[in-house]
Short mmCIF file of C-alpha atoms and ligand atoms in Angstrom, two decimals:
data_model
loop_
_atom_site.label_atom_id
_atom_site.label_comp_id
_atom_site.label_asym_id
_atom_site.label_seq_id
_atom_site.Cartn_x
_atom_site.Cartn_y
_atom_site.Cartn_z
CA MET A 217 76.65 152.60 83.13
CA ASN A 218 76.72 156.18 84.06
CA PRO A 219 76.76 156.33 87.76
CA LYS A 220 75.13 159.77 87.51
CA ALA A 221 72.02 158.45 85.97
CA PRO A 222 68.84 159.80 87.53
CA PRO A 223 67.64 157.51 90.30
CA GLY A 224 64.51 156.59 89.00
CA ARG A 225 65.65 155.19 85.69
CA THR A 226 65.41 151.30 85.48
CA ARG A 227 66.95 148.94 83.30
CA PRO A 228 64.84 146.56 81.19
CA GLY A 229 65.07 142.93 82.71
CA THR A 230 66.22 144.09 86.09
CA PRO A 231 65.51 141.07 88.30
CA LYS A 232 63.52 141.60 91.48
CA CYS A 233 65.55 140.80 94.39
CA CYS A 234 65.10 142.09 97.92
CA GLY A 235 61.25 142.58 97.55
CA THR A 236 59.87 142.96 100.92
CA PRO A 237 61.02 145.36 103.57
CA LYS A 238 60.90 142.60 106.02
CA PHE A 239 63.60 140.61 104.07
CA CYS A 240 65.53 143.91 103.81
CA GLY A 241 65.23 144.45 107.60
CA ILE A 242 68.67 144.82 109.47
CA PRO A 243 69.37 145.40 113.08
CA LYS A 244 68.48 148.90 114.07
CA PHE A 245 71.94 149.72 115.11
CA TRP A 246 73.05 149.55 111.45
CA GLY A 247 70.49 152.03 110.42
CA THR A 248 71.92 154.85 112.48
CA PRO A 249 75.56 155.10 111.76
CA LYS A 250 75.79 158.89 112.58
CA SER A 251 75.32 158.33 116.31
CA TRP A 252 78.82 156.97 116.36
CA GLY A 253 80.65 157.29 113.14
CA THR A 254 83.07 159.95 112.60
CA PRO A 255 81.42 163.00 110.90
CA LEU A 256 82.56 162.49 107.24
CA GLY A 257 81.82 164.88 104.52
CA ALA A 258 83.95 166.71 102.12
CA ALA A 259 86.66 167.03 104.83
CA LEU A 260 88.51 164.43 103.07
CA GLY A 261 90.65 166.97 101.09
CA VAL A 262 92.60 164.35 98.96
CA PHE A 263 90.38 162.19 96.94
CA VAL A 264 92.96 160.02 95.35
CA THR A 265 91.67 156.87 93.71
CA LEU A 266 88.88 155.32 92.09
CA SER A 267 90.68 153.41 89.55
CA PHE A 268 93.48 152.94 92.20
CA ALA A 269 96.26 154.15 89.84
CA LEU A 270 99.35 153.81 92.06
CA GLY A 271 101.37 156.03 89.97
CA LEU A 272 99.31 159.10 90.91
CA LEU A 273 99.44 158.57 94.58
CA GLY A 274 101.74 160.56 96.69
CA GLY A 275 103.76 163.65 95.99
CA PRO A 276 105.77 164.71 93.02
CA LEU A 277 108.80 162.82 92.04
CA ARG A 278 112.25 164.21 93.16
CA PRO A 279 115.33 163.92 91.32
CA THR A 280 117.12 160.58 91.45
CA ARG A 281 119.78 159.97 93.95
CA ASP A 282 121.42 156.85 95.07
CA PRO A 283 119.58 155.00 97.72
CA LYS A 284 120.79 155.41 101.19
CA PRO A 285 121.99 152.51 103.17
CA ASP A 286 119.30 151.21 105.56
CA ARG A 287 119.62 152.67 109.10
CA ALA A 288 117.74 150.05 110.62
CA ALA A 289 119.44 147.30 112.73
CA PRO A 290 120.11 144.03 111.30
CA CYS A 291 116.92 142.09 111.01
CA ARG A 292 115.79 138.68 109.85
CA PRO A 293 113.39 138.47 106.66
CA VAL A 294 110.03 137.48 107.71
CA SER A 295 108.90 134.38 105.72
CA HIS A 296 105.59 133.38 107.52
CA ILE A 297 102.83 135.72 106.45
CA VAL A 298 99.25 136.01 106.77
CA PHE A 299 97.86 138.72 104.25
CA LEU A 300 94.26 139.11 104.81
CA LYS A 301 93.15 140.43 101.16
CA THR A 302 90.09 142.57 101.28
CA HIS A 303 87.96 143.41 98.34
CA LYS A 304 88.52 146.45 96.05
CA THR A 305 91.39 147.80 98.12
CA GLY A 306 94.37 147.16 95.97
CA GLY A 307 95.00 143.75 97.56
CA SER A 308 95.76 142.28 94.20
CA SER A 309 98.90 144.24 93.69
CA VAL A 310 100.20 143.06 97.28
CA VAL A 311 99.32 139.40 96.34
CA ASN A 312 101.57 139.87 93.31
CA LEU A 313 104.46 140.95 95.37
CA LEU A 314 103.81 138.26 97.91
CA SER A 315 103.57 135.62 95.21
CA ARG A 316 106.93 136.84 93.51
CA TYR A 317 108.62 136.90 97.00
CA GLY A 318 107.51 133.44 97.74
CA GLU A 319 108.19 131.89 94.45
CA SER A 320 111.71 133.06 94.25
CA ARG A 321 112.50 131.74 97.71
CA GLN A 322 110.61 128.57 97.26
CA LEU A 323 108.22 129.29 100.14
CA ARG A 324 104.92 127.27 100.49
CA PHE A 325 101.64 128.87 99.94
CA ALA A 326 98.34 127.78 101.56
CA LEU A 327 96.32 127.98 98.25
CA PRO A 328 92.64 127.69 97.93
CA GLN A 329 91.16 124.69 95.81
CA ARG A 330 90.31 127.25 93.12
CA TYR A 331 90.98 131.12 93.55
CA GLN A 332 89.40 131.93 97.01
CA PHE A 333 88.82 129.94 100.15
CA ARG A 334 85.11 128.97 99.75
CA TYR A 335 84.31 132.71 100.01
CA PRO A 336 81.85 134.09 101.48
CA GLU A 337 81.99 131.11 104.12
CA PRO A 338 84.40 131.77 106.89
CA PHE A 339 87.83 130.39 106.20
CA ARG A 340 88.27 126.71 107.32
CA ALA A 341 91.77 125.01 107.28
CA GLU A 342 90.16 122.20 105.27
CA SER A 343 89.68 124.51 102.22
CA VAL A 344 93.53 124.60 101.79
CA ARG A 345 94.72 122.57 99.05
CA GLY A 346 96.76 119.61 100.22
CA PHE A 347 95.83 120.31 103.91
CA ARG A 348 96.98 117.84 106.42
CA PRO A 349 96.52 118.24 110.09
CA GLY A 350 99.71 119.56 111.68
CA GLU A 351 101.22 120.90 108.47
CA ARG A 352 101.95 124.47 108.31
CA PHE A 353 102.53 126.70 105.32
CA ASP A 354 104.70 130.08 104.74
CA ILE A 355 102.18 132.28 103.01
CA ILE A 356 98.44 132.71 102.91
CA CYS A 357 97.28 135.53 100.78
CA HIS A 358 94.10 134.77 98.79
CA HIS A 359 90.49 135.97 99.36
CA MET A 360 89.03 134.64 102.49
CA ARG A 361 86.55 135.70 105.30
CA PHE A 362 88.93 135.58 107.95
CA SER A 363 88.79 133.18 110.95
CA PRO A 364 91.51 133.33 113.24
CA ALA A 365 91.54 129.89 114.83
CA GLU A 366 91.20 128.23 111.54
CA VAL A 367 93.97 130.36 110.07
CA GLN A 368 96.30 129.28 112.90
CA ARG A 369 95.61 125.65 112.02
CA VAL A 370 97.76 126.16 108.67
CA MET A 371 100.04 128.92 109.43
CA PRO A 372 102.79 129.01 111.94
CA ASN A 373 102.31 130.89 115.23
CA ASP A 374 104.98 133.21 114.51
CA SER A 375 103.27 134.47 111.35
CA PHE A 376 103.08 138.28 110.56
CA TYR A 377 99.57 139.28 109.96
CA PHE A 378 98.69 142.24 107.75
CA SER A 379 96.05 143.47 105.65
CA ILE A 380 94.84 146.51 103.71
CA VAL A 381 91.80 148.81 103.89
CA ARG A 382 90.40 151.54 101.82
CA ASP A 383 87.96 154.55 102.42
CA PRO A 384 84.51 152.87 101.99
CA GLY A 385 83.58 156.20 100.15
CA THR A 386 85.61 154.94 97.28
CA GLN A 387 85.78 151.33 98.07
CA GLY A 388 81.97 151.20 97.76
CA ALA A 389 81.90 152.67 94.35
CA SER A 390 84.49 150.43 93.02
CA ALA A 391 82.80 147.37 94.59
CA PHE A 392 79.41 148.51 93.03
CA SER A 393 80.97 148.51 89.54
CA TYR A 394 83.00 145.55 89.89
CA PHE A 395 80.33 143.20 91.60
CA ARG A 396 77.36 144.34 89.55
CA ALA A 397 76.55 140.73 88.78
CA ALA A 398 78.00 139.08 91.90
CA ALA A 399 76.02 140.98 94.46
CA ALA A 400 72.28 140.80 94.18
CA ALA A 401 71.73 144.18 95.87
CA PHE A 402 73.96 145.78 93.16
CA ARG A 403 72.32 144.00 90.22
CA CYS A 404 69.04 144.94 91.19
CA ALA A 405 69.86 148.60 91.42
CA PRO A 406 69.71 150.59 88.28
CA SER A 407 72.47 152.92 89.23
CA LEU A 408 74.83 153.75 91.98
CA ASP A 409 72.84 156.90 92.94
CA ALA A 410 69.52 154.71 92.83
CA PHE A 411 71.30 152.37 95.23
CA LEU A 412 72.36 154.99 97.43
CA ALA A 413 69.05 156.74 97.56
CA ALA A 414 67.38 153.74 99.01
CA PRO A 415 69.87 150.99 99.66
CA ARG A 416 67.32 149.00 101.78
CA ARG A 417 65.18 148.55 98.76
CA PHE A 418 67.77 146.48 97.10
CA PHE A 419 69.74 145.09 99.87
CA GLY A 420 68.90 142.11 102.05
CA PRO A 421 71.37 140.50 104.57
CA GLY A 422 70.70 137.12 103.09
CA GLY A 423 70.83 138.01 99.56
CA ARG A 424 73.58 136.83 97.21
CA GLY A 425 76.84 138.66 97.62
CA ALA A 426 75.44 140.66 100.65
CA GLY A 427 78.86 140.66 102.20
CA LEU A 428 80.23 142.51 99.28
CA ALA A 429 77.46 145.15 99.20
CA ARG A 430 77.45 146.34 102.72
CA ASN A 431 80.53 146.71 105.11
CA PRO A 432 82.47 144.26 102.98
CA GLN A 433 85.84 145.11 104.83
CA TRP A 434 84.13 144.31 108.07
CA PHE A 435 82.90 141.28 106.62
CA ASP A 436 86.27 140.01 105.32
CA PHE A 437 87.79 140.58 108.55
CA GLY A 438 85.45 138.01 110.02
CA LEU A 439 84.06 140.67 112.59
CA PRO A 440 80.61 139.97 114.15
CA ALA A 441 77.88 142.26 113.88
CA PRO A 442 78.19 144.43 116.99
CA ALA A 443 75.14 144.26 119.20
CA ALA A 444 75.60 147.78 120.14
CA ALA A 445 77.63 150.69 118.74
CA ALA A 446 79.69 150.78 121.86
CA GLU A 447 81.23 147.48 121.16
CA VAL A 448 82.87 148.58 118.15
CA PRO A 449 86.13 150.26 119.49
CA ALA A 450 86.83 147.06 121.52
CA LEU A 451 86.38 144.84 118.50
CA LEU A 452 88.75 147.09 116.28
CA ALA A 453 91.46 147.28 119.27
CA ARG A 454 91.31 143.48 119.40
CA LEU A 455 91.57 143.17 115.60
CA GLU A 456 94.63 145.48 115.71
CA ARG A 457 96.25 143.19 118.17
CA ARG A 458 96.08 140.40 115.65
CA PHE A 459 96.85 142.68 112.65
CA PRO A 460 99.57 144.98 113.89
CA LEU A 461 100.07 146.56 110.35
CA VAL A 462 97.05 147.59 107.93
CA LEU A 463 97.89 149.28 104.93
CA LEU A 464 96.01 152.03 103.43
CA ALA A 465 95.13 151.90 99.84
CA GLU A 466 95.07 155.60 99.54
CA ARG A 467 98.65 155.62 100.86
CA PHE A 468 99.84 152.67 98.96
CA ASP A 469 103.42 153.48 98.38
CA GLU A 470 104.11 154.69 101.89
CA SER A 471 102.30 151.39 103.05
CA LEU A 472 104.60 149.34 101.07
CA VAL A 473 107.64 151.10 102.59
CA LEU A 474 106.28 150.38 106.21
CA LEU A 475 105.64 146.83 105.22
CA ARG A 476 108.99 146.29 103.70
CA HIS A 477 110.66 147.58 106.92
CA ARG A 478 108.46 145.15 109.05
CA LEU A 479 109.19 142.13 106.85
CA CYS A 480 112.68 143.24 106.58
CA TRP A 481 112.56 142.57 102.83
CA PRO A 482 114.88 144.14 100.28
CA ARG A 483 113.65 147.19 98.16
CA ALA A 484 113.04 145.30 95.07
CA ALA A 485 110.72 142.89 96.84
CA VAL A 486 107.90 145.68 97.16
CA ASP A 487 108.46 146.82 93.49
CA VAL A 488 104.89 146.30 92.15
CA PHE A 489 102.53 147.52 89.44
CA ALA A 490 98.78 148.70 89.96
CA HIS A 491 97.00 145.51 89.39
CA ASN A 492 93.24 145.57 88.48
CA ALA A 493 92.93 149.18 87.62
CA ARG A 494 89.64 149.93 86.01
CA GLY A 495 89.36 151.78 82.73
CA GLY A 496 87.34 154.97 82.44
CA ALA A 497 85.76 154.87 85.67
CA ALA A 498 84.69 158.36 87.10
CA ALA A 499 85.44 159.20 90.78
CA PRO A 500 82.51 159.17 92.98
CA THR A 501 81.06 162.59 93.73
CA ALA A 502 81.21 164.07 97.24
CA ALA A 503 77.72 163.10 97.67
CA GLN A 504 78.20 159.54 96.75
CA ARG A 505 81.03 159.22 99.01
CA ARG A 506 79.13 160.48 101.98
CA ARG A 507 76.26 158.01 101.31
CA LEU A 508 78.70 155.15 100.78
CA ARG A 509 80.26 155.93 104.17
CA ALA A 510 76.97 156.25 105.88
CA TRP A 511 75.78 153.02 104.24
CA ASN A 512 78.96 151.23 105.19
CA ALA A 513 79.23 152.65 108.70
CA LEU A 514 81.21 149.82 110.20
CA ASP A 515 83.73 149.87 107.40
CA TRP A 516 84.02 153.62 107.97
CA ALA A 517 84.77 153.05 111.78
CA LEU A 518 87.21 150.17 110.63
CA TYR A 519 88.94 152.51 108.05
CA SER A 520 89.03 155.41 110.55
CA HIS A 521 90.58 153.13 113.23
CA PHE A 522 93.33 151.81 111.01
CA ASN A 523 93.85 155.19 109.42
CA ARG A 524 94.86 156.66 112.86
CA SER A 525 97.05 153.52 113.42
CA PHE A 526 98.56 154.11 110.13
CA TRP A 527 99.71 157.64 110.97
CA ARG A 528 100.94 156.60 114.22
CA HIS A 529 103.39 153.99 112.40
CA VAL A 530 104.32 156.84 110.10
CA GLU A 531 105.29 158.97 113.01
CA ARG A 532 107.35 156.32 114.55
CA PHE A 533 109.11 155.42 111.35
CA GLY A 534 109.71 159.01 110.64
CA ALA A 535 107.51 161.02 108.07
CA ALA A 536 110.57 162.60 106.15
CA ARG A 537 112.21 159.14 105.93
CA LEU A 538 109.13 157.49 104.72
CA GLN A 539 108.51 160.10 102.11
CA GLU A 540 112.05 159.79 100.82
CA GLU A 541 111.74 155.98 100.53
CA ALA A 542 108.28 156.13 98.85
CA ALA A 543 109.45 158.71 96.45
CA GLU A 544 112.36 156.25 95.59
CA LEU A 545 109.88 153.37 95.23
CA ARG A 546 107.83 155.54 92.56
CA ARG A 547 110.96 156.27 90.63
CA ARG A 548 111.74 152.58 90.73
CA ARG A 549 108.18 151.92 89.41
CA ARG A 550 108.25 154.30 86.75
CA ARG A 551 111.55 153.00 85.47
CA LEU A 552 110.28 149.36 85.68
CA GLN A 553 107.02 150.37 83.82
CA GLU A 554 109.15 151.89 81.06
CA ARG A 555 111.35 149.01 80.77
CA CYS A 556 108.77 146.22 81.08
CA LEU A 557 105.65 147.42 79.73
CA ARG A 558 104.22 148.61 76.35
CA GLY A 559 102.74 151.85 76.90
CA ALA A 560 104.62 152.15 80.33
CA GLY A 561 101.49 151.47 82.11
CA PRO A 562 98.22 149.61 82.16
CA VAL A 563 96.34 148.65 78.87
CA PRO A 564 92.93 147.12 78.09
CA ALA A 565 92.99 143.37 77.84
CA ALA A 566 92.37 143.60 74.09
CA ALA A 567 95.73 145.17 73.76
CA ILE A 568 97.71 142.26 75.55
CA ALA A 569 98.87 139.77 73.14
CA GLU A 570 99.87 136.98 75.78
CA PRO A 571 96.52 135.23 77.01
CA ARG A 572 98.09 134.57 80.41
CA LEU A 573 98.61 138.35 80.96
CA ARG A 574 94.86 139.32 80.36
CA PRO A 575 93.28 140.04 83.58
CA PHE A 576 90.00 138.25 84.50
CA GLN A 577 86.87 140.46 83.57
CA PRO A 578 84.08 140.05 85.94
CA PRO A 579 80.74 139.49 84.21
CA GLY A 580 78.58 142.45 84.22
CA ALA A 581 81.09 144.90 85.53
CA GLU A 582 80.68 148.46 84.31
CA HIS A 583 84.36 149.08 83.52
CA ALA A 584 87.01 146.90 82.00
CA VAL A 585 89.74 145.67 84.18
CA LEU A 586 93.22 146.82 82.74
CA GLY A 587 96.31 144.54 82.52
CA PHE A 588 99.82 144.87 81.26
CA ALA A 589 101.40 143.97 77.93
CA LEU A 590 105.13 143.38 77.82
CA ARG A 591 107.48 145.11 75.69
CA PRO A 592 108.50 143.13 72.73
CA GLY A 593 112.25 142.13 72.44
CA LEU A 594 113.02 142.01 76.20
CA PRO A 595 116.15 139.79 76.98
CA PRO A 596 114.96 136.42 78.63
CA ALA A 597 116.01 137.22 82.22
CA GLU A 598 114.21 140.65 82.13
CA ARG A 599 111.09 139.20 80.30
CA ARG A 600 110.68 136.55 83.17
CA ARG A 601 110.98 139.46 85.80
CA CYS A 602 108.74 141.75 84.03
CA GLY A 603 106.42 138.91 83.21
CA ARG A 604 105.97 137.89 86.87
CA MET A 605 105.30 141.52 87.79
CA ALA A 606 102.74 141.86 84.93
CA LEU A 607 101.15 138.36 85.72
CA PRO A 608 97.41 138.65 86.95
CA GLU A 609 96.55 137.03 90.08
CA LEU A 610 94.63 133.96 88.79
CA PRO A 611 97.40 132.67 86.28
CA TYR A 612 99.87 133.29 89.02
CA THR A 613 97.81 131.22 91.57
CA ASP A 614 97.90 128.56 88.93
CA LEU A 615 101.59 128.78 88.41
CA LEU A 616 102.13 128.46 92.24
CA ALA A 617 99.83 125.43 92.52
CA ARG A 618 101.75 123.82 89.60
CA ARG A 619 105.06 124.33 91.48
CA GLN A 620 103.68 123.00 94.66
CA PHE A 621 101.65 120.12 93.40
CA GLY A 622 104.19 118.45 91.07
CA ASN A 623 103.03 119.10 87.40
CA GLY A 624 105.62 121.65 86.71
CA ASN A 625 108.04 123.84 88.62
CA GLY A 626 106.89 127.21 87.05
CA THR A 627 109.81 127.34 84.48
CA GLU A 628 107.42 126.58 81.67
CA TRP A 629 105.84 130.14 82.38
CA ASP A 630 109.19 131.77 81.99
CA ASP A 631 108.48 132.65 78.28
CA PHE A 632 105.21 134.35 77.83
C1 LIG B 9 104.32 127.89 118.53
O1 LIG B 9 104.39 126.60 118.05
C2 LIG B 9 105.30 125.71 118.40
C3 LIG B 9 105.23 124.55 117.68
O2 LIG B 9 104.25 124.35 116.90
C4 LIG B 9 105.37 125.64 119.90
O3 LIG B 9 106.22 124.80 120.40
C5 LIG B 9 105.25 127.01 120.63
O4 LIG B 9 105.00 126.86 122.06
C6 LIG B 9 104.34 127.84 120.07
N1 LIG B 9 104.40 129.13 120.74
C7 LIG B 9 103.40 129.99 121.16
C8 LIG B 9 103.70 131.21 121.61
O5 LIG B 9 102.28 129.50 121.05
C1 LIG B 10 93.42 159.84 108.20
O1 LIG B 10 94.16 160.30 109.29
C2 LIG B 10 95.05 161.70 108.81
C3 LIG B 10 96.07 161.85 109.97
O2 LIG B 10 95.52 162.00 111.15
C4 LIG B 10 93.79 162.74 108.64
O3 LIG B 10 94.55 163.78 108.27
C5 LIG B 10 92.70 162.25 107.65
O4 LIG B 10 92.00 163.13 107.61
C6 LIG B 10 92.40 160.85 108.01
N1 LIG B 10 91.44 160.41 107.09
C7 LIG B 10 90.18 159.90 107.15
C8 LIG B 10 89.41 159.61 105.97
O5 LIG B 10 89.75 159.87 108.22
C1 LIG B 11 112.07 122.74 86.07
O1 LIG B 11 111.70 121.62 85.26
C2 LIG B 11 112.49 121.67 83.97
C3 LIG B 11 111.68 120.61 83.25
O2 LIG B 11 110.18 120.77 83.08
C4 LIG B 11 113.93 121.39 84.15
O3 LIG B 11 114.45 121.53 82.95
C5 LIG B 11 114.33 122.54 85.06
O4 LIG B 11 115.72 122.26 85.34
C6 LIG B 11 113.50 122.67 86.24
N1 LIG B 11 114.02 123.86 87.02
C7 LIG B 11 114.26 123.78 88.44
C8 LIG B 11 114.59 125.01 89.03
O5 LIG B 11 113.95 122.71 89.16
#
């Protein structure tokens, strides 16, 4: 659907949801974001992603040079990892690299029974497949609503916690398109503009998928609704002590470099393609972004907080050094895309011959989710490596489950 459709337009058969203003009622604080949020506006000079095309992020490519040896002191690779995957922020690409790293080193994943940990309920240790009290896993990275005490029941206490956030001005547009069926508030709205013109007409805090329709990142982090605006900074400061690194979707490659150094992982471990890009989605307008940020005021506070932290990390790391390594990462990705992929980039599912490589298409979504088709004729070892990089999250989760739960060690997936 055209997001610029006039607000008044309705679709036939649009179900009635959120009927009464009472049902739509939300705490007063939520309705007055301007009183505490950073002024937003078109000041965000670089609008980068709607479709989250990683290749487009960051600066121009520089000529290829040999990578410099790492200056960092020797470190020990981290293998106890909690990644909080947030919605529509680029997290699927992170899950792909974590899956590959864990699989190749035979680490144990705390996996959901299906694909998410009973989302939107808060995470519970019992939702982990094969959970036994006292047992710990190496990596947890599937969608959950975060709950620290419960996560600690399945993860070692020296685990490294990280996550990824995205400007709600673009995250919100992506969520609206993707969760058109899953979130009642979005299903009821005839268009994004109609939704944003009067979100309370469509949204009820008890409605289906409400956590996806308002402040979804705040929700995924498991944060409580603050009683007062003044509480927000303290909540975020506490959250940051738990999550010492939070990646930015808008600076994905720079984020990967920072992550790699924190984890003490080799360069190839953060080679990754942009999973779950949307085909043909238009970037939200400046007005839509402004309204999305106001509607998702808590997410805007959260994003602004971690944006500031991110740039402090960059400063500490060294901006020039970071740019250099991010540029190298992009060069490597481009080479891998040319080497591995038909069309050297994402393609519609219909163009993918191998069923396992076709990404999940959310019912009712406005834009198709793109995937990757392997170039024909790759030698076996390369076909395996490229196939793992191209494998969508759901089949990769199946693969990891088969490895961990006995029926198969994953080698049956080596030939796509
Ligand atoms: C971490 O867990 C180990 C074993 O479960 C325990 O001996 C240790 O005291 C814990 N460390 C902290 C800092 O809680
Ligand atoms: C993020 O931080 C950078 C560096 O301080 C700043 O230039 C940019 O405007 C911030 N972005 C947002 C959306 O606040
Ligand atoms: C995986 O299982 C296959 C048989 O299904 C076996 O031939 C192969 O050696 C196994 N590989 C590993 C790494 O255990």
